Tab-separated table of C-alpha atoms in Angstrom:
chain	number	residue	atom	x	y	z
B	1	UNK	CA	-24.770	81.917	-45.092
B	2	UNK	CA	-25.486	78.130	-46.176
B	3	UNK	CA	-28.310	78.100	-43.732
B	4	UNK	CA	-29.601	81.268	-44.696
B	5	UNK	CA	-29.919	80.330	-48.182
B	6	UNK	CA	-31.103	76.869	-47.248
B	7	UNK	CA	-34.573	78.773	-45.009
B	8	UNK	CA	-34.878	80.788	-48.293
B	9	UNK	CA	-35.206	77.680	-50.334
B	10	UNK	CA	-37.342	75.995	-47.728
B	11	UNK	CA	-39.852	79.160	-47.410
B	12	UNK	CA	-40.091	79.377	-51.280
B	13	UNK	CA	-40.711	75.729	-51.647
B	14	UNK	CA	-43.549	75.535	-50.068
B	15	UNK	CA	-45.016	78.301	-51.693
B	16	UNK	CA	-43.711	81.754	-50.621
B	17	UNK	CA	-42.479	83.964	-48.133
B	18	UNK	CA	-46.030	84.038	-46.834
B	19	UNK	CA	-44.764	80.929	-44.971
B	20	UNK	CA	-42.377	82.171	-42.994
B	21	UNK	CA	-44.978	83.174	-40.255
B	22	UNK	CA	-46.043	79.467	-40.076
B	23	UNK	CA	-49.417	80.436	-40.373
B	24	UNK	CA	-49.976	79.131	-43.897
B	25	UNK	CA	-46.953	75.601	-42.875
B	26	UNK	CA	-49.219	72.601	-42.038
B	27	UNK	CA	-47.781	71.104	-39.176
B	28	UNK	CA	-44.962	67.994	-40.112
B	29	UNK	CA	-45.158	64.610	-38.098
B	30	UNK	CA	-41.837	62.319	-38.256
B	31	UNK	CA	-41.909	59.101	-37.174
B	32	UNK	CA	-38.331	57.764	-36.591
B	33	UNK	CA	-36.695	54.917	-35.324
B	34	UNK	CA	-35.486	55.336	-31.681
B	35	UNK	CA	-31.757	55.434	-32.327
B	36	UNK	CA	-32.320	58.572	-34.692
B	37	UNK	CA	-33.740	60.295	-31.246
B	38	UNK	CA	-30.644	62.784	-30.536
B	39	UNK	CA	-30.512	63.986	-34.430
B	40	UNK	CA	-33.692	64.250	-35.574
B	41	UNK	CA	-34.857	66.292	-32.467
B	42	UNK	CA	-32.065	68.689	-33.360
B	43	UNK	CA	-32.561	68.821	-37.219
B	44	UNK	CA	-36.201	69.548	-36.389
B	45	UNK	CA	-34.954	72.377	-33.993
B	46	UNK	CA	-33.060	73.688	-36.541
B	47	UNK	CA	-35.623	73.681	-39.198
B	48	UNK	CA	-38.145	74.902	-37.207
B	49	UNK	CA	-36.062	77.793	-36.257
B	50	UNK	CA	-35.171	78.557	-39.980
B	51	UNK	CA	-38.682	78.134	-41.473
B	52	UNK	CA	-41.084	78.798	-38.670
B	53	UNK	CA	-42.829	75.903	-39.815
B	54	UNK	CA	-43.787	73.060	-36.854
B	55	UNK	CA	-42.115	69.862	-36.630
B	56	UNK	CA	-43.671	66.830	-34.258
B	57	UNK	CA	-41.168	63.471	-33.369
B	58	UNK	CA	-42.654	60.240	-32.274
B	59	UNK	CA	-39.928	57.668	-31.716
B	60	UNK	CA	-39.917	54.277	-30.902
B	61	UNK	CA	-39.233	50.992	-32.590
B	62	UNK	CA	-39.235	50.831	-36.118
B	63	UNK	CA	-41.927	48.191	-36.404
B	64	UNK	CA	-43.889	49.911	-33.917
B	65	UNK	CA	-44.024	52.737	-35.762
B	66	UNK	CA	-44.625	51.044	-38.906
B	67	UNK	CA	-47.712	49.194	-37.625
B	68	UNK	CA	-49.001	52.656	-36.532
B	69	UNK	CA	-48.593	54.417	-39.275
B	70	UNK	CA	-50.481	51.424	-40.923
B	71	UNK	CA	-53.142	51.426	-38.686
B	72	UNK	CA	-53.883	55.477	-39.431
B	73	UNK	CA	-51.357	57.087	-37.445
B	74	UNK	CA	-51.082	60.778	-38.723
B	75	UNK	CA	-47.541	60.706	-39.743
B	76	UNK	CA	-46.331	62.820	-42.493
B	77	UNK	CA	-42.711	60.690	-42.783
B	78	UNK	CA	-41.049	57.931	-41.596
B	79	UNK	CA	-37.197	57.146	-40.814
B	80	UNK	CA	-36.853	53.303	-40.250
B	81	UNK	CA	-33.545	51.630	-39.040
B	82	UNK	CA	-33.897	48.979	-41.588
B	83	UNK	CA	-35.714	48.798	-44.991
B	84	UNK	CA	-37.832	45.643	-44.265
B	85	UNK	CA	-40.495	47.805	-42.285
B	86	UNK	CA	-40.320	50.502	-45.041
B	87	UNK	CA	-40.858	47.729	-47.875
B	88	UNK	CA	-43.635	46.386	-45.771
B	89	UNK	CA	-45.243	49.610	-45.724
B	90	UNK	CA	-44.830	50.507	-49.554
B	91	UNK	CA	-46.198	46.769	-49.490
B	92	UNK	CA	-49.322	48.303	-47.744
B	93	UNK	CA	-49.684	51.333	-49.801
B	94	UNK	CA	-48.675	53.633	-47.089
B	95	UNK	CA	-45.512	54.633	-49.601
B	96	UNK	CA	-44.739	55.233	-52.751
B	97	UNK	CA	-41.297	54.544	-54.154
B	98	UNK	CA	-40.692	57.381	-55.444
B	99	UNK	CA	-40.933	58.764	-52.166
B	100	UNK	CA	-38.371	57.104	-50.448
B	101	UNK	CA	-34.209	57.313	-50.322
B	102	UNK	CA	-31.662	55.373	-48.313
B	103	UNK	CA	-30.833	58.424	-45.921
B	104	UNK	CA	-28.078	56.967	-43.314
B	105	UNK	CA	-25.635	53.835	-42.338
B	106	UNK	CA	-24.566	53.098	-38.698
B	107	UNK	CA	-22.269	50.320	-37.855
B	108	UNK	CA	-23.566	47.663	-34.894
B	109	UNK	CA	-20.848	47.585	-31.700
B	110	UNK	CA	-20.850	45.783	-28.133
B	111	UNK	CA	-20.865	47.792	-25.018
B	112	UNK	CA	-20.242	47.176	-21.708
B	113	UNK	CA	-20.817	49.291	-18.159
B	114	UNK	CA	-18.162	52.175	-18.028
B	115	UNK	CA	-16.415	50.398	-15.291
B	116	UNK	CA	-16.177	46.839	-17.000
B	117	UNK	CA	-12.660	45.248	-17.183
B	118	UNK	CA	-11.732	44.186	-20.405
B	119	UNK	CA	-7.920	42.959	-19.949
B	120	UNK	CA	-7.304	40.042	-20.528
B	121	UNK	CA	-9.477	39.302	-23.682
B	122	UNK	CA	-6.401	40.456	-25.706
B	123	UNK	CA	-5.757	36.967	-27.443
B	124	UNK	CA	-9.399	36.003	-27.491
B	125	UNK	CA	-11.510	35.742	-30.848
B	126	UNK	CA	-14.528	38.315	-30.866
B	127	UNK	CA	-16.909	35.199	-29.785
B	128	UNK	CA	-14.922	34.057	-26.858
B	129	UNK	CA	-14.566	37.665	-25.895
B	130	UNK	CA	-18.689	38.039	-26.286
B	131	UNK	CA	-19.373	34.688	-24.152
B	132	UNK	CA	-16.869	35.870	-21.398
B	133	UNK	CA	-17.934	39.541	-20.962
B	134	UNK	CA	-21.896	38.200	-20.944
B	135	UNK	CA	-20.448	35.487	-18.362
B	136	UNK	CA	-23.522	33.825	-16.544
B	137	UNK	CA	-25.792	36.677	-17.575
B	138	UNK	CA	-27.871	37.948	-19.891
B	139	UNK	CA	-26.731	39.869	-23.096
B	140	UNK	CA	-28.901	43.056	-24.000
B	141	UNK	CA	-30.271	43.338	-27.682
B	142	UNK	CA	-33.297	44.297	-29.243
B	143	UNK	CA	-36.688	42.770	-29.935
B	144	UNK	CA	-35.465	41.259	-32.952
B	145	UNK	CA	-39.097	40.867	-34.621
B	146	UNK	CA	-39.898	44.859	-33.857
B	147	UNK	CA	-36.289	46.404	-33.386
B	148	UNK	CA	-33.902	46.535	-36.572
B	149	UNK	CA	-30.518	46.863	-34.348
B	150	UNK	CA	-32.215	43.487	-32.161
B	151	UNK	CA	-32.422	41.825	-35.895
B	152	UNK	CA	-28.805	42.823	-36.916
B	153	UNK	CA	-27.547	42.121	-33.459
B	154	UNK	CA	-29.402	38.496	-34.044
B	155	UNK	CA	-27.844	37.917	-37.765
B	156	UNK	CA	-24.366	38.836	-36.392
B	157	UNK	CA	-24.705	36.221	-33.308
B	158	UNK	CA	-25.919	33.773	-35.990
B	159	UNK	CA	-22.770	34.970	-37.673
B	160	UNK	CA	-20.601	34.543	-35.266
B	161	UNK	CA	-21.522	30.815	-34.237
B	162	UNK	CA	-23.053	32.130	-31.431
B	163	UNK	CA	-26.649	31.413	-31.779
B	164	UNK	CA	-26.986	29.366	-28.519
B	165	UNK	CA	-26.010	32.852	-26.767
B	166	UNK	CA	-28.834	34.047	-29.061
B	167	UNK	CA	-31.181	31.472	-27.988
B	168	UNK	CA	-30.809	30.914	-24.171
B	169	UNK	CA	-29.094	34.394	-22.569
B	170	UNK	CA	-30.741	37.433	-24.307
B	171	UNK	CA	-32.616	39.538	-23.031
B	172	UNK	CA	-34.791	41.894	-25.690
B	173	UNK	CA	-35.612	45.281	-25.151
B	174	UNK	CA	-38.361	47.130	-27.438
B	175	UNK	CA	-36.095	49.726	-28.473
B	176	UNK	CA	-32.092	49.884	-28.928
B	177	UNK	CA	-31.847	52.442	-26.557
B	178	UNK	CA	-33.457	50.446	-23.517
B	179	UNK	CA	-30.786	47.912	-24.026
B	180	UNK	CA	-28.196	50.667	-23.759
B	181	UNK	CA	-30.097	52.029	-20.405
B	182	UNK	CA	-29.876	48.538	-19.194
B	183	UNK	CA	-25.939	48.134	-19.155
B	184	UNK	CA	-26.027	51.760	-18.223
B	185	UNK	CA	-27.676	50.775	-15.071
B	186	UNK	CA	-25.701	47.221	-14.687
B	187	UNK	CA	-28.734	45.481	-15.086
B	188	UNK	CA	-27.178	43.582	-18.487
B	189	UNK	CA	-23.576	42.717	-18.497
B	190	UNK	CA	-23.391	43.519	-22.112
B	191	UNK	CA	-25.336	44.930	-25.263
B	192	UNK	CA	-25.600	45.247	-29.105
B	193	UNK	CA	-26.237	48.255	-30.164
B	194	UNK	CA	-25.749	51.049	-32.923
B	195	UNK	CA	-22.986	52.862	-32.911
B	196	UNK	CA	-24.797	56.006	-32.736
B	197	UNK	CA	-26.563	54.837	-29.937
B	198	UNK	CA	-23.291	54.031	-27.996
B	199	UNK	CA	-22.366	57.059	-28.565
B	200	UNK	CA	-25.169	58.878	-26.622
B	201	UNK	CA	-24.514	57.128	-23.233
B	202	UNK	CA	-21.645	58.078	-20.496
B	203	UNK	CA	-22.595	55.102	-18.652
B	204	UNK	CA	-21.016	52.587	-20.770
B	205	UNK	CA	-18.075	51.648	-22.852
B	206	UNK	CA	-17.169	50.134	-26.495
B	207	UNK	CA	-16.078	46.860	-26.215
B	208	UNK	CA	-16.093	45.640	-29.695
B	209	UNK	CA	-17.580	46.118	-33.280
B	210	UNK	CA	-19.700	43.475	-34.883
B	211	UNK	CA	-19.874	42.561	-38.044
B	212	UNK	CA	-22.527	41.252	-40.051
B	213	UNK	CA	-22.700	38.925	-43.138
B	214	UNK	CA	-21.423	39.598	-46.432
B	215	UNK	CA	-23.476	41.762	-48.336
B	216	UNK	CA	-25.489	42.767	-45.288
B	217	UNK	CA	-25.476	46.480	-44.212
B	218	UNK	CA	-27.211	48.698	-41.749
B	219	UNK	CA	-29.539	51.263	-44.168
B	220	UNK	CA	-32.075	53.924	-42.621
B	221	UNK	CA	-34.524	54.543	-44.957
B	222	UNK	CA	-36.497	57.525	-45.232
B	223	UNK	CA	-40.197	58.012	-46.768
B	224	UNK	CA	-43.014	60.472	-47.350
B	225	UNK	CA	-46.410	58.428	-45.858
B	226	UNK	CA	-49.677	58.468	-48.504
B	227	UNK	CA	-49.706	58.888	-52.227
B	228	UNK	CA	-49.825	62.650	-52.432
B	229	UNK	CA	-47.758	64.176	-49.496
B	230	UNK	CA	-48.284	67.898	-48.635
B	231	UNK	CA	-45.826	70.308	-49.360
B	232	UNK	CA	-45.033	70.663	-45.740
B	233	UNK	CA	-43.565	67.286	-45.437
B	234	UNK	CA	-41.792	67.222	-48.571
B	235	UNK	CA	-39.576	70.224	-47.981
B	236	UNK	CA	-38.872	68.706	-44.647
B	237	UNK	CA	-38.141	65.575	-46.544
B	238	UNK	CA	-35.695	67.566	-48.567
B	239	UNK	CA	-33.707	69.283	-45.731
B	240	UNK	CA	-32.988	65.913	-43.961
B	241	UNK	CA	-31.290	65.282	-47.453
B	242	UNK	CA	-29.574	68.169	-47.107
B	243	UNK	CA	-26.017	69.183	-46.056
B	244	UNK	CA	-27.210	71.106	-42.815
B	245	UNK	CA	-28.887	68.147	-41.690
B	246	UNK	CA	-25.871	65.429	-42.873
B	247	UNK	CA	-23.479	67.956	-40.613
B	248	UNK	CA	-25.774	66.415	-37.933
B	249	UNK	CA	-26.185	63.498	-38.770
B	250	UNK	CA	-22.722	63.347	-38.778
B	251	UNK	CA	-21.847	64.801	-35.507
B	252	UNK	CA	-23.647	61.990	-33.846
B	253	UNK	CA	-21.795	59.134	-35.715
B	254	UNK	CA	-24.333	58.743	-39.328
B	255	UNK	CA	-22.803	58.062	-42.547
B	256	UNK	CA	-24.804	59.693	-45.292
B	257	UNK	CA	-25.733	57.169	-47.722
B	258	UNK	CA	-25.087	58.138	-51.130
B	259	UNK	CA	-28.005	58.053	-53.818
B	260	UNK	CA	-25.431	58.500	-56.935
């Protein structure tokens, strides 16, 4: 029933039933941050199936995908793993803050290959665990200056007196889920990576959460791209505010960020 009523609201948004054919539904383009991969390709299933209207995913790194969209890309939104590339954007004029909300938190966790031992780190303090699990090798994170979860996983080093770890045995991936695929594949020892992320991958296993400092907080952002966004996108804009799409969301470890 709820997602009946929610394609009825979506069809007459946009202008009428004449919609529902797809016919008269310009085509939506969502650019979104690789982590989002698993939920956003459903949510667009979903909508898609309720609205007949066509939904197209690019995902990558966040400030990938931000420079493209600067540089002309046709995107008709944009979900970012961190608000820097979305202010940097409204700083560009690609967005308009009124189009934008803080859609989703994820939390930032350590993982290891599903076969990794991990007794005998009982009494240890999260950075002694973190040096012994990476050992002599490399620890798997993020391009920090193009990856959001490679920029948290650097603050939360920093936080952790650990920035010589950060400094001398990373190794930085362009997108949070190639870090995961490396410790999948024991070609990294270890990784930081979204929660989310960790939970996508049978290959490895949660070794510990990570913190980062006070007053710091992992926000996905979501925009409309150019100052007068077709109807199209904005209804689609609307449904991944809506409770179909937090149910999945949810499902694959989001918390909905409230606007209230």
């Amino acid at each position: 029933m709820i997602r009946a009523l929610a394609a009825l609201w979506c069809l007459f948004s946009l202008g009428g039933p004449a919609l529902a054919s797809g016919a008269a539904c310009e085509p939506i383009s969502i650019f979104a941050a690789a982590s989002t991969t698993d939920a956003i390709e459903a949510i667009a299933r979903s909508y898609e199936h309720e609205t007949a209207c066509s939904v197209s995913t690019v995902f990558a790194a966040s400030g990938t995908l931000a420079r493209q969209i600067e540089a002309g890309a046709p995107a008709d939104l944009f979900l970012s793993a961190n608000p820097d590339w979305m202010d940097w954007l409204q700083a560009a004029g690609k967005v308009r803050a009124g189009n934008r909300t803080n859609l989703l938190g994820n939390d930032l966790v350590l993982v290891v290959p599903r076969y990794a031992i991990l007794t005998g780190l009982e009494e240890d303090d999260l950075s002694s665990r973190i040096r012994k699990l990476v050992g002599s090798g490399r620890l798997a994170i993020g391009d920090p200056a193009s990856v959001p979860a490679g920029r948290y996983a650097a603050e939360a080093l920093e936080h952790l007196g650990l920035a010589s770890l950060l400094r001398d045995q990373t190794v930085r991936a362009g997108s949070v889920r190639v870090a995961l695929a490396w410790v999948a594949r024991g070609e990294a020892p270890a990784a930081i990576v979204y929660r989310t992320d960790a939970l996508t991958e049978d290959g490895v296993r949660l070794a510990d959460e990570l913190t980062l400092p006070d007053g710091r907080e992992i926000v996905y952002p979501l925009a409309l791209i150019g100052r007068v966004p077709n109807r199209a996108a904005r209804a689609f804009y609307d449904y991944l505010q809506s409770y179909d799409a937090a149910v999945q969301f949810a499902d694959r470890g989001f918390r909905r960020i409230s606007t209230e």
